[in-house]
Coordinates of C-alpha atoms and ligand atoms in Angstrom, one line a residue:
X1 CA -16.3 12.6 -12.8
X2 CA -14.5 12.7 -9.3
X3 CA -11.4 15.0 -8.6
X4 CA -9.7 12.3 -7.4
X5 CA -10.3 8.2 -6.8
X6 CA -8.0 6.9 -3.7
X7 CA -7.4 3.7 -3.9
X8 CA -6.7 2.2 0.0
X9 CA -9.0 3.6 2.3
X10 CA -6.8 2.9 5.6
X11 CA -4.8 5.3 7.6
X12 CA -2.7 7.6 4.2
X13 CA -6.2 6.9 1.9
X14 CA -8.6 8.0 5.1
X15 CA -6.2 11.0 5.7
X16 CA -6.2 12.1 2.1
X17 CA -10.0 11.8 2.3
X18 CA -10.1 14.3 5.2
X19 CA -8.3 17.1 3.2
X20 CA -10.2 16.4 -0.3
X21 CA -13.3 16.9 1.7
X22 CA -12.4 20.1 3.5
X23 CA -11.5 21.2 0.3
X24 CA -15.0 20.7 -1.4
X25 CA -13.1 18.1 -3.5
X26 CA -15.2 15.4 -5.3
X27 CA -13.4 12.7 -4.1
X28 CA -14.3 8.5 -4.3
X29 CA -12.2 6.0 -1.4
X30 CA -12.0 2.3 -2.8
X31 CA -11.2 -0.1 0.1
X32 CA -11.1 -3.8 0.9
X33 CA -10.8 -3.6 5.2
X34 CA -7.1 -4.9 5.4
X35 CA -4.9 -2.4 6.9
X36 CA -1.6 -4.2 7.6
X37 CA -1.7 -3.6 11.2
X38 CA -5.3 -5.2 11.6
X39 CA -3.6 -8.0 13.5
X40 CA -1.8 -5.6 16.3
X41 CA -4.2 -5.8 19.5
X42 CA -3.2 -2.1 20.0
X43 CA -1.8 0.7 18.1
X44 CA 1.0 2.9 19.1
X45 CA 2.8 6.3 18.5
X46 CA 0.0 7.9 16.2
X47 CA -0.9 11.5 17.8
X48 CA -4.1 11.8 20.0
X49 CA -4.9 7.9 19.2
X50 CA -1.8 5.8 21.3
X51 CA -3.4 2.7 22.3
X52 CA -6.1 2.1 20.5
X53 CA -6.8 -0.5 18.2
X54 CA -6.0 0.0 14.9
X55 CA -9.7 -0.5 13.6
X56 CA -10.8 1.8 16.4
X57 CA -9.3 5.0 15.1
X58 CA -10.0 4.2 11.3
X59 CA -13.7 3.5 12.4
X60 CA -13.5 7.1 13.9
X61 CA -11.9 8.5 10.9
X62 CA -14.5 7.0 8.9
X63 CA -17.4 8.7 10.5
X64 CA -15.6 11.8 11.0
X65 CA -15.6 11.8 6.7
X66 CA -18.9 10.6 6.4
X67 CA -19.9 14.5 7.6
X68 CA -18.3 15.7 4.0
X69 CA -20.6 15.4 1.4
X70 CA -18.2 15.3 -1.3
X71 CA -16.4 12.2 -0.1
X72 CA -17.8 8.5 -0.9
X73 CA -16.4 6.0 1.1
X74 CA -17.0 2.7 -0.9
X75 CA -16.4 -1.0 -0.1
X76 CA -14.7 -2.2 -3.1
X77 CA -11.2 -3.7 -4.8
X78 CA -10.0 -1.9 -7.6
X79 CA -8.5 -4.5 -10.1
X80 CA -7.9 -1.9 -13.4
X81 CA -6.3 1.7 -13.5
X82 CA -5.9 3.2 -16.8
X83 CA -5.7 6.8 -18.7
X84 CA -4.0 10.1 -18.7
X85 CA -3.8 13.5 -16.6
X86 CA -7.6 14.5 -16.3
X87 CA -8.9 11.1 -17.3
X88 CA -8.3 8.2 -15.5
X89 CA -10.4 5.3 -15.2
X90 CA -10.6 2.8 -12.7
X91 CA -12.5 -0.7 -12.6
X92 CA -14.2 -2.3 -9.8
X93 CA -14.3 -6.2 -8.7
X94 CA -17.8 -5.9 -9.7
X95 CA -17.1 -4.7 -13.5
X96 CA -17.8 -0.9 -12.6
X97 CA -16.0 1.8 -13.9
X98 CA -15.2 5.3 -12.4
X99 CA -13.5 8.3 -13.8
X100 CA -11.1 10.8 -12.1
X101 CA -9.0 13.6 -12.8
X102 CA -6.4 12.2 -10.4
X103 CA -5.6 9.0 -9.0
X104 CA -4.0 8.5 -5.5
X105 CA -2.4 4.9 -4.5
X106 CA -2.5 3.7 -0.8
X107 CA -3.3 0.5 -1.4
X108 CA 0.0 -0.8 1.2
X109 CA 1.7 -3.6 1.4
X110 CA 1.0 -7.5 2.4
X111 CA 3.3 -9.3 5.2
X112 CA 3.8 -12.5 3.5
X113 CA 4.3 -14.8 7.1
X114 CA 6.5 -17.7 7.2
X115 CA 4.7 -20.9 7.4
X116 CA 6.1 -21.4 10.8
X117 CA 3.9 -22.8 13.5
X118 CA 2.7 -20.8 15.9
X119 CA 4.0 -17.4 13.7
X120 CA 0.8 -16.4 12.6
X121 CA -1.3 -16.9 15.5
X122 CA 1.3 -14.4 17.5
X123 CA 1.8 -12.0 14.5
X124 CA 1.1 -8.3 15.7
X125 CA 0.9 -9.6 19.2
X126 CA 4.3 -11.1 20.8
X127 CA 5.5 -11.4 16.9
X128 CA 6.0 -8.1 16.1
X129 CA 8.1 -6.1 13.7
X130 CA 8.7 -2.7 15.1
X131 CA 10.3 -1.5 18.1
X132 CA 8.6 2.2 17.9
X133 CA 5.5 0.5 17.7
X134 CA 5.8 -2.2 20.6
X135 CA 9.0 -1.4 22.3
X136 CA 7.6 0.7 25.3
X137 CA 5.2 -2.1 26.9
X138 CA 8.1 -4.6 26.7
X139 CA 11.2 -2.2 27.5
X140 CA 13.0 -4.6 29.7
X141 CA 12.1 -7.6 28.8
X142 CA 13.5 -10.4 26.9
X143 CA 13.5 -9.9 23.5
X144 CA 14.3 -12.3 20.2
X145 CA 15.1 -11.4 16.8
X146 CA 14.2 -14.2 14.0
X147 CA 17.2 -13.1 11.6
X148 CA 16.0 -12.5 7.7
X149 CA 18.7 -10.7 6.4
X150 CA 21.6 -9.1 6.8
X151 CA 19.5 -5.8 8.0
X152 CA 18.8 -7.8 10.8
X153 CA 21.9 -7.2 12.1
X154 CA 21.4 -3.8 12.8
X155 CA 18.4 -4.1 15.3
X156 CA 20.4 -5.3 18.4
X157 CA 21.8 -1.9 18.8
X158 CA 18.8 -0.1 18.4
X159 CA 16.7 -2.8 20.6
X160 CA 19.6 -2.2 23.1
X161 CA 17.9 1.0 23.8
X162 CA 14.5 -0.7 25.4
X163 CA 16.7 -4.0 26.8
X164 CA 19.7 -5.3 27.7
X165 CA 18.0 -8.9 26.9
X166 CA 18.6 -9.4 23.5
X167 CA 18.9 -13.2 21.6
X168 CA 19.4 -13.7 17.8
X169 CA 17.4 -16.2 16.4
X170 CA 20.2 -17.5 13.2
X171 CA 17.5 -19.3 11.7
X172 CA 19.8 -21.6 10.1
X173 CA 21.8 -18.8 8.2
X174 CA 25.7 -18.4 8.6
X175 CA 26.6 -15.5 10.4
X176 CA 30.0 -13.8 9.6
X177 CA 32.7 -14.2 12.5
X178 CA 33.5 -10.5 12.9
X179 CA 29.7 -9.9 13.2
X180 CA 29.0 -12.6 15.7
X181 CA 31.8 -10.8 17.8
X182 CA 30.7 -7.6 17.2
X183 CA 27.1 -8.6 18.6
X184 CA 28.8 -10.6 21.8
X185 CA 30.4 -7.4 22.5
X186 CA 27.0 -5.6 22.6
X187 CA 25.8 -8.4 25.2
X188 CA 23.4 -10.0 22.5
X189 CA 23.0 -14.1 22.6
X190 CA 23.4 -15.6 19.5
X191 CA 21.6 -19.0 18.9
X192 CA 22.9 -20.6 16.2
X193 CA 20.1 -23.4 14.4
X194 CA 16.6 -23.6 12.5
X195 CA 13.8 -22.3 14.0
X196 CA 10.7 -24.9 14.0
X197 CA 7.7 -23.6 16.1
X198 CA 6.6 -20.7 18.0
X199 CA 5.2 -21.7 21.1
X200 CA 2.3 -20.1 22.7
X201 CA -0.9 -19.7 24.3
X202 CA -3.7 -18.2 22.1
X203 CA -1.1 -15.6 20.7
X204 CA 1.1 -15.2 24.1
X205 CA 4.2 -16.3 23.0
X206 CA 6.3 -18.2 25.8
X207 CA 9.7 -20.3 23.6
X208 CA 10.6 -20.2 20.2
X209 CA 11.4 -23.7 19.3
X210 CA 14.2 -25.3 17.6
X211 CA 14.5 -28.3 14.7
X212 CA 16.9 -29.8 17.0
X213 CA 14.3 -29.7 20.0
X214 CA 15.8 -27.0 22.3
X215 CA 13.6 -24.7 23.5
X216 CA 14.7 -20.9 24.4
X217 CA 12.0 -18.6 26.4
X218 CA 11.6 -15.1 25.6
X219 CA 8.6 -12.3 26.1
X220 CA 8.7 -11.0 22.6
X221 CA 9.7 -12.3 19.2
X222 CA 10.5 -9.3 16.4
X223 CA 10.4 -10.6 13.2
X224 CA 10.5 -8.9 9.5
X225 CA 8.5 -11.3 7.1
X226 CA 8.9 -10.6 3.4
X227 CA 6.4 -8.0 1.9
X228 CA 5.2 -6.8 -1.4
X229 CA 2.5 -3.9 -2.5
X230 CA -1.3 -5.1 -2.4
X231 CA -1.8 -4.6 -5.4
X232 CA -0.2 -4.7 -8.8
X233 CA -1.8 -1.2 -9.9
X234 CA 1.0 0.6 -10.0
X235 CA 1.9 -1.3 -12.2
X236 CA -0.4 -1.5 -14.5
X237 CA -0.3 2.5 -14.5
X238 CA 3.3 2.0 -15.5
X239 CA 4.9 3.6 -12.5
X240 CA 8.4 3.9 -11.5
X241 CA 9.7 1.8 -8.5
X242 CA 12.8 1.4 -6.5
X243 CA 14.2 -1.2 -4.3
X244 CA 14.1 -0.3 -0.5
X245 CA 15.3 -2.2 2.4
X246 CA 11.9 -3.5 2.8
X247 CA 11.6 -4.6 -1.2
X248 CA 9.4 -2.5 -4.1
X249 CA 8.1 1.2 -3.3
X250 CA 6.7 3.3 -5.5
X251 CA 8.7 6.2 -6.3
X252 CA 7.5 9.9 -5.2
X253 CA 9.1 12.8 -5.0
X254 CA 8.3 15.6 -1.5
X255 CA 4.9 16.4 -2.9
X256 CA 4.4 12.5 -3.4
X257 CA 3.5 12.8 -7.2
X258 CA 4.5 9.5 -9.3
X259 CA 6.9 9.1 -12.0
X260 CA 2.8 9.9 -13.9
X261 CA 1.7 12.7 -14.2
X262 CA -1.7 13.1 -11.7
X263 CA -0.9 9.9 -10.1
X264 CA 0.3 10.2 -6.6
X265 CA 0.8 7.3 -4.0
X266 CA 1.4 7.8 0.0
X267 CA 2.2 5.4 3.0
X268 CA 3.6 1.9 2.9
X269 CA 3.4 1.3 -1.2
X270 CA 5.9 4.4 -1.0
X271 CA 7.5 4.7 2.0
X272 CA 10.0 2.3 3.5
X273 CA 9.6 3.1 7.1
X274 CA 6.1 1.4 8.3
X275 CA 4.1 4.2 10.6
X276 CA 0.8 5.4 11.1
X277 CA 2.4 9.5 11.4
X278 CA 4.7 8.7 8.4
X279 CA 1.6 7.4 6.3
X280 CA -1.2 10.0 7.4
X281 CA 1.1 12.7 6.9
X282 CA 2.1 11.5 3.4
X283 CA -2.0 10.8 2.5
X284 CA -2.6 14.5 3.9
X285 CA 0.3 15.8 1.7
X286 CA -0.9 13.7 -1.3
X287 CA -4.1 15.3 -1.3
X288 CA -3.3 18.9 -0.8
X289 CA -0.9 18.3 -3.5
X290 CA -3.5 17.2 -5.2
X291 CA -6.0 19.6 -4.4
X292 CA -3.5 22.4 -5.6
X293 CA -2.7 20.7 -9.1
X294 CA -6.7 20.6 -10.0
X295 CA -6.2 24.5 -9.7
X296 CA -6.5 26.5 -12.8
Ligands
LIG301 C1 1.7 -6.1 13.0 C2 1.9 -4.6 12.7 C3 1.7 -3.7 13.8 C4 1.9 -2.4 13.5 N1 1.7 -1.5 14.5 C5 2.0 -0.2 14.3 C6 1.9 0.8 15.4 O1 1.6 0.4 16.5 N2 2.2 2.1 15.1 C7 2.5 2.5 13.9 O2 2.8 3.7 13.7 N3 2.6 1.6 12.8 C8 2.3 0.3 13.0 N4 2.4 -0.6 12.0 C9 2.6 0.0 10.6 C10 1.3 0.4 10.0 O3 0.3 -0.6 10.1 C11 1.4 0.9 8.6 O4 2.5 1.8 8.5 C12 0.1 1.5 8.0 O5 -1.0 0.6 8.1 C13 0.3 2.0 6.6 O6 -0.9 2.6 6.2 P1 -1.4 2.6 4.7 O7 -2.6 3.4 4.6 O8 -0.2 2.9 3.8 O9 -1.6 1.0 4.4 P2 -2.7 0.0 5.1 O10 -3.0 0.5 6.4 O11 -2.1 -1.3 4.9 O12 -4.0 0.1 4.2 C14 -4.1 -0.3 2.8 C15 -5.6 -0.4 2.5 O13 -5.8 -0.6 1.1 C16 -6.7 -1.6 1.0 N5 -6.5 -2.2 -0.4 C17 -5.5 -3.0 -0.8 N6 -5.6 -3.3 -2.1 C18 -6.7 -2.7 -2.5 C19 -7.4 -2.6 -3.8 N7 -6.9 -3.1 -4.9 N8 -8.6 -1.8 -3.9 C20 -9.0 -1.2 -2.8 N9 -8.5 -1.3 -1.5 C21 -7.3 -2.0 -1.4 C22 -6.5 -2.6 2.1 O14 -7.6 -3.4 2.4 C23 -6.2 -1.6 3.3 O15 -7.4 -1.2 3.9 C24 2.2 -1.9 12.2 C25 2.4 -2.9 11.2 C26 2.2 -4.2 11.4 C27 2.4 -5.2 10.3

């Protein structure tokens, strides 16, 4: 039996991985090779790896942990959890079963993309959803916003910090007087209609399009598509959730223990705010957490 079976072997599972190992704990990572960010042509803000690509530094983590014996990295979707403190059992794709004391969930979450022309193909590129991650190579620039909801209307000000060339995409959606004002006096262009197409060349975006057959040019679209968790194991395990701004997370408390007892979770599945530091700390913490609860 393992001390622990992390399910999500990307940036919170991998750094779990590290301290279970260093720890001499028996410890199995389930992964299926999505991490959200796969689409990014380079990853920013993450300590000692800025500007990498995302697969490059989880390629490094990965050899790094094949050095611990006690870590088995293994290329597989879980599609069962079950059991108690001390005894969990999880189920492979291919029927397998394996048995931990502890369970830790990073599976993440999946971007569920409009079907928008020319969206996908720009996604993580010149779509993008975060100014922290993408901000600095543009600052300047002209930048759009696809509105989604009514917590788009509180990125202008923030983007107003990178550039002073800011357009609002309406996307159709009716947009309250005294907020349309409020965004004119912040110097941001509203355009009011449905959005039809991205235009672009192999992922360089150059005009978003509109159903009425404008076109408007910009450098960089930021966009916020729908999400939900990658998995329904959570549950399945009967976990607590609550809403976020960015829909379902699973609810932790500091030490990122579940609503279960001996099932943790860490990075986007319970954490609202999508980061590479935010999710490798909270995998790191899960696991010395952990590590500390299998003492007796
Ligand atoms: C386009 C884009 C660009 C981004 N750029 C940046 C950036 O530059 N800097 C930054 O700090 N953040 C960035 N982010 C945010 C960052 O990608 C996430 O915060 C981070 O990936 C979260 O890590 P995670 O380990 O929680 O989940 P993920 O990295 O999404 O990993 C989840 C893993 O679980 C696996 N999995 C899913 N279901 C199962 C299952 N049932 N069994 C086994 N394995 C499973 C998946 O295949 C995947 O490998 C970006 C996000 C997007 C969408």
């Amino acid at each position: 039996m393992d001390d622990a079976i992390i399910i999500g072997g990307s940036f919170a599972g991998l750094a779990a991985a590290l301290q279970f190992g260093r720890t001499l704990r028996k410890a199995t990572v389930l992964d299926t090779g999505s991490p959200r960010n796969r689409f990014a042509s380079h990853s920013h803000g993450l300590f000692g790896h800025d500007n990498r690509t995302p697969r490059e530094i989880l390629e490094l983590a990965r050899q790094q942990l094949a050095t611990y014996p006690h870590v088995s990295l293994v290329d597989a979707r879980a599609v069962h959890a079950s059991g108690t403190l001390d005894d969990f059992t999880v189920v492979l794709g291919n029927g397998e079963s394996l048995q931990a004391r502890r369970l830790l969930l990073s599976y993440g979450r999946t971007d569920h993309l409009p079907d928008l022309p020319g969206f996908a193909e720009c996604w993580g590129k010149t779509v993008v959803p975060c100014p922290y991650c993408h901000g600095y190579e543009i600052a300047g620039q002209h930048w759009g916003l696809l509105y989604h909801s009514p917590m788009s209307l509180h990125m202008p000000p923030l983007y107003k910090h990178w550039t002073d060339r800011i357009t609002l995409f309406t996307d159709g959606h009716d947009l309250p007087a005294e907020e349309r004002q409020a965004l004119a006096e912040r110097g941001v262009q509203i355009v009011d209609g449905k959005v039809s197409a991205i235009r672009h060349n192999g992922g360089a975006l150059s005009a978003v399009e509109l159903a009425d057959g404008r076109a408007v040019e910009i450098h960089t679209l930021f966009a916020h598509p729908p999400s939900t968790p990658s998995s329904d194991l959570h549950q399945r395990l009967g976990l607590a959730t609550s809403a976020s701004p960015i829909g379902e997370i699973v609810t932790v408390d500091e030490t990122q223990q579940t609503s279960v007892p001996g099932v943790y979770a860490a990075g986007d599945l319970a954490n609202p705010m999508s980061s590479l530091t935010v999710a490798t700390h909270a995998g790191a913490m899960a696991a010395i957490q952990t590590q500390r609860s299998l003492i007796v």
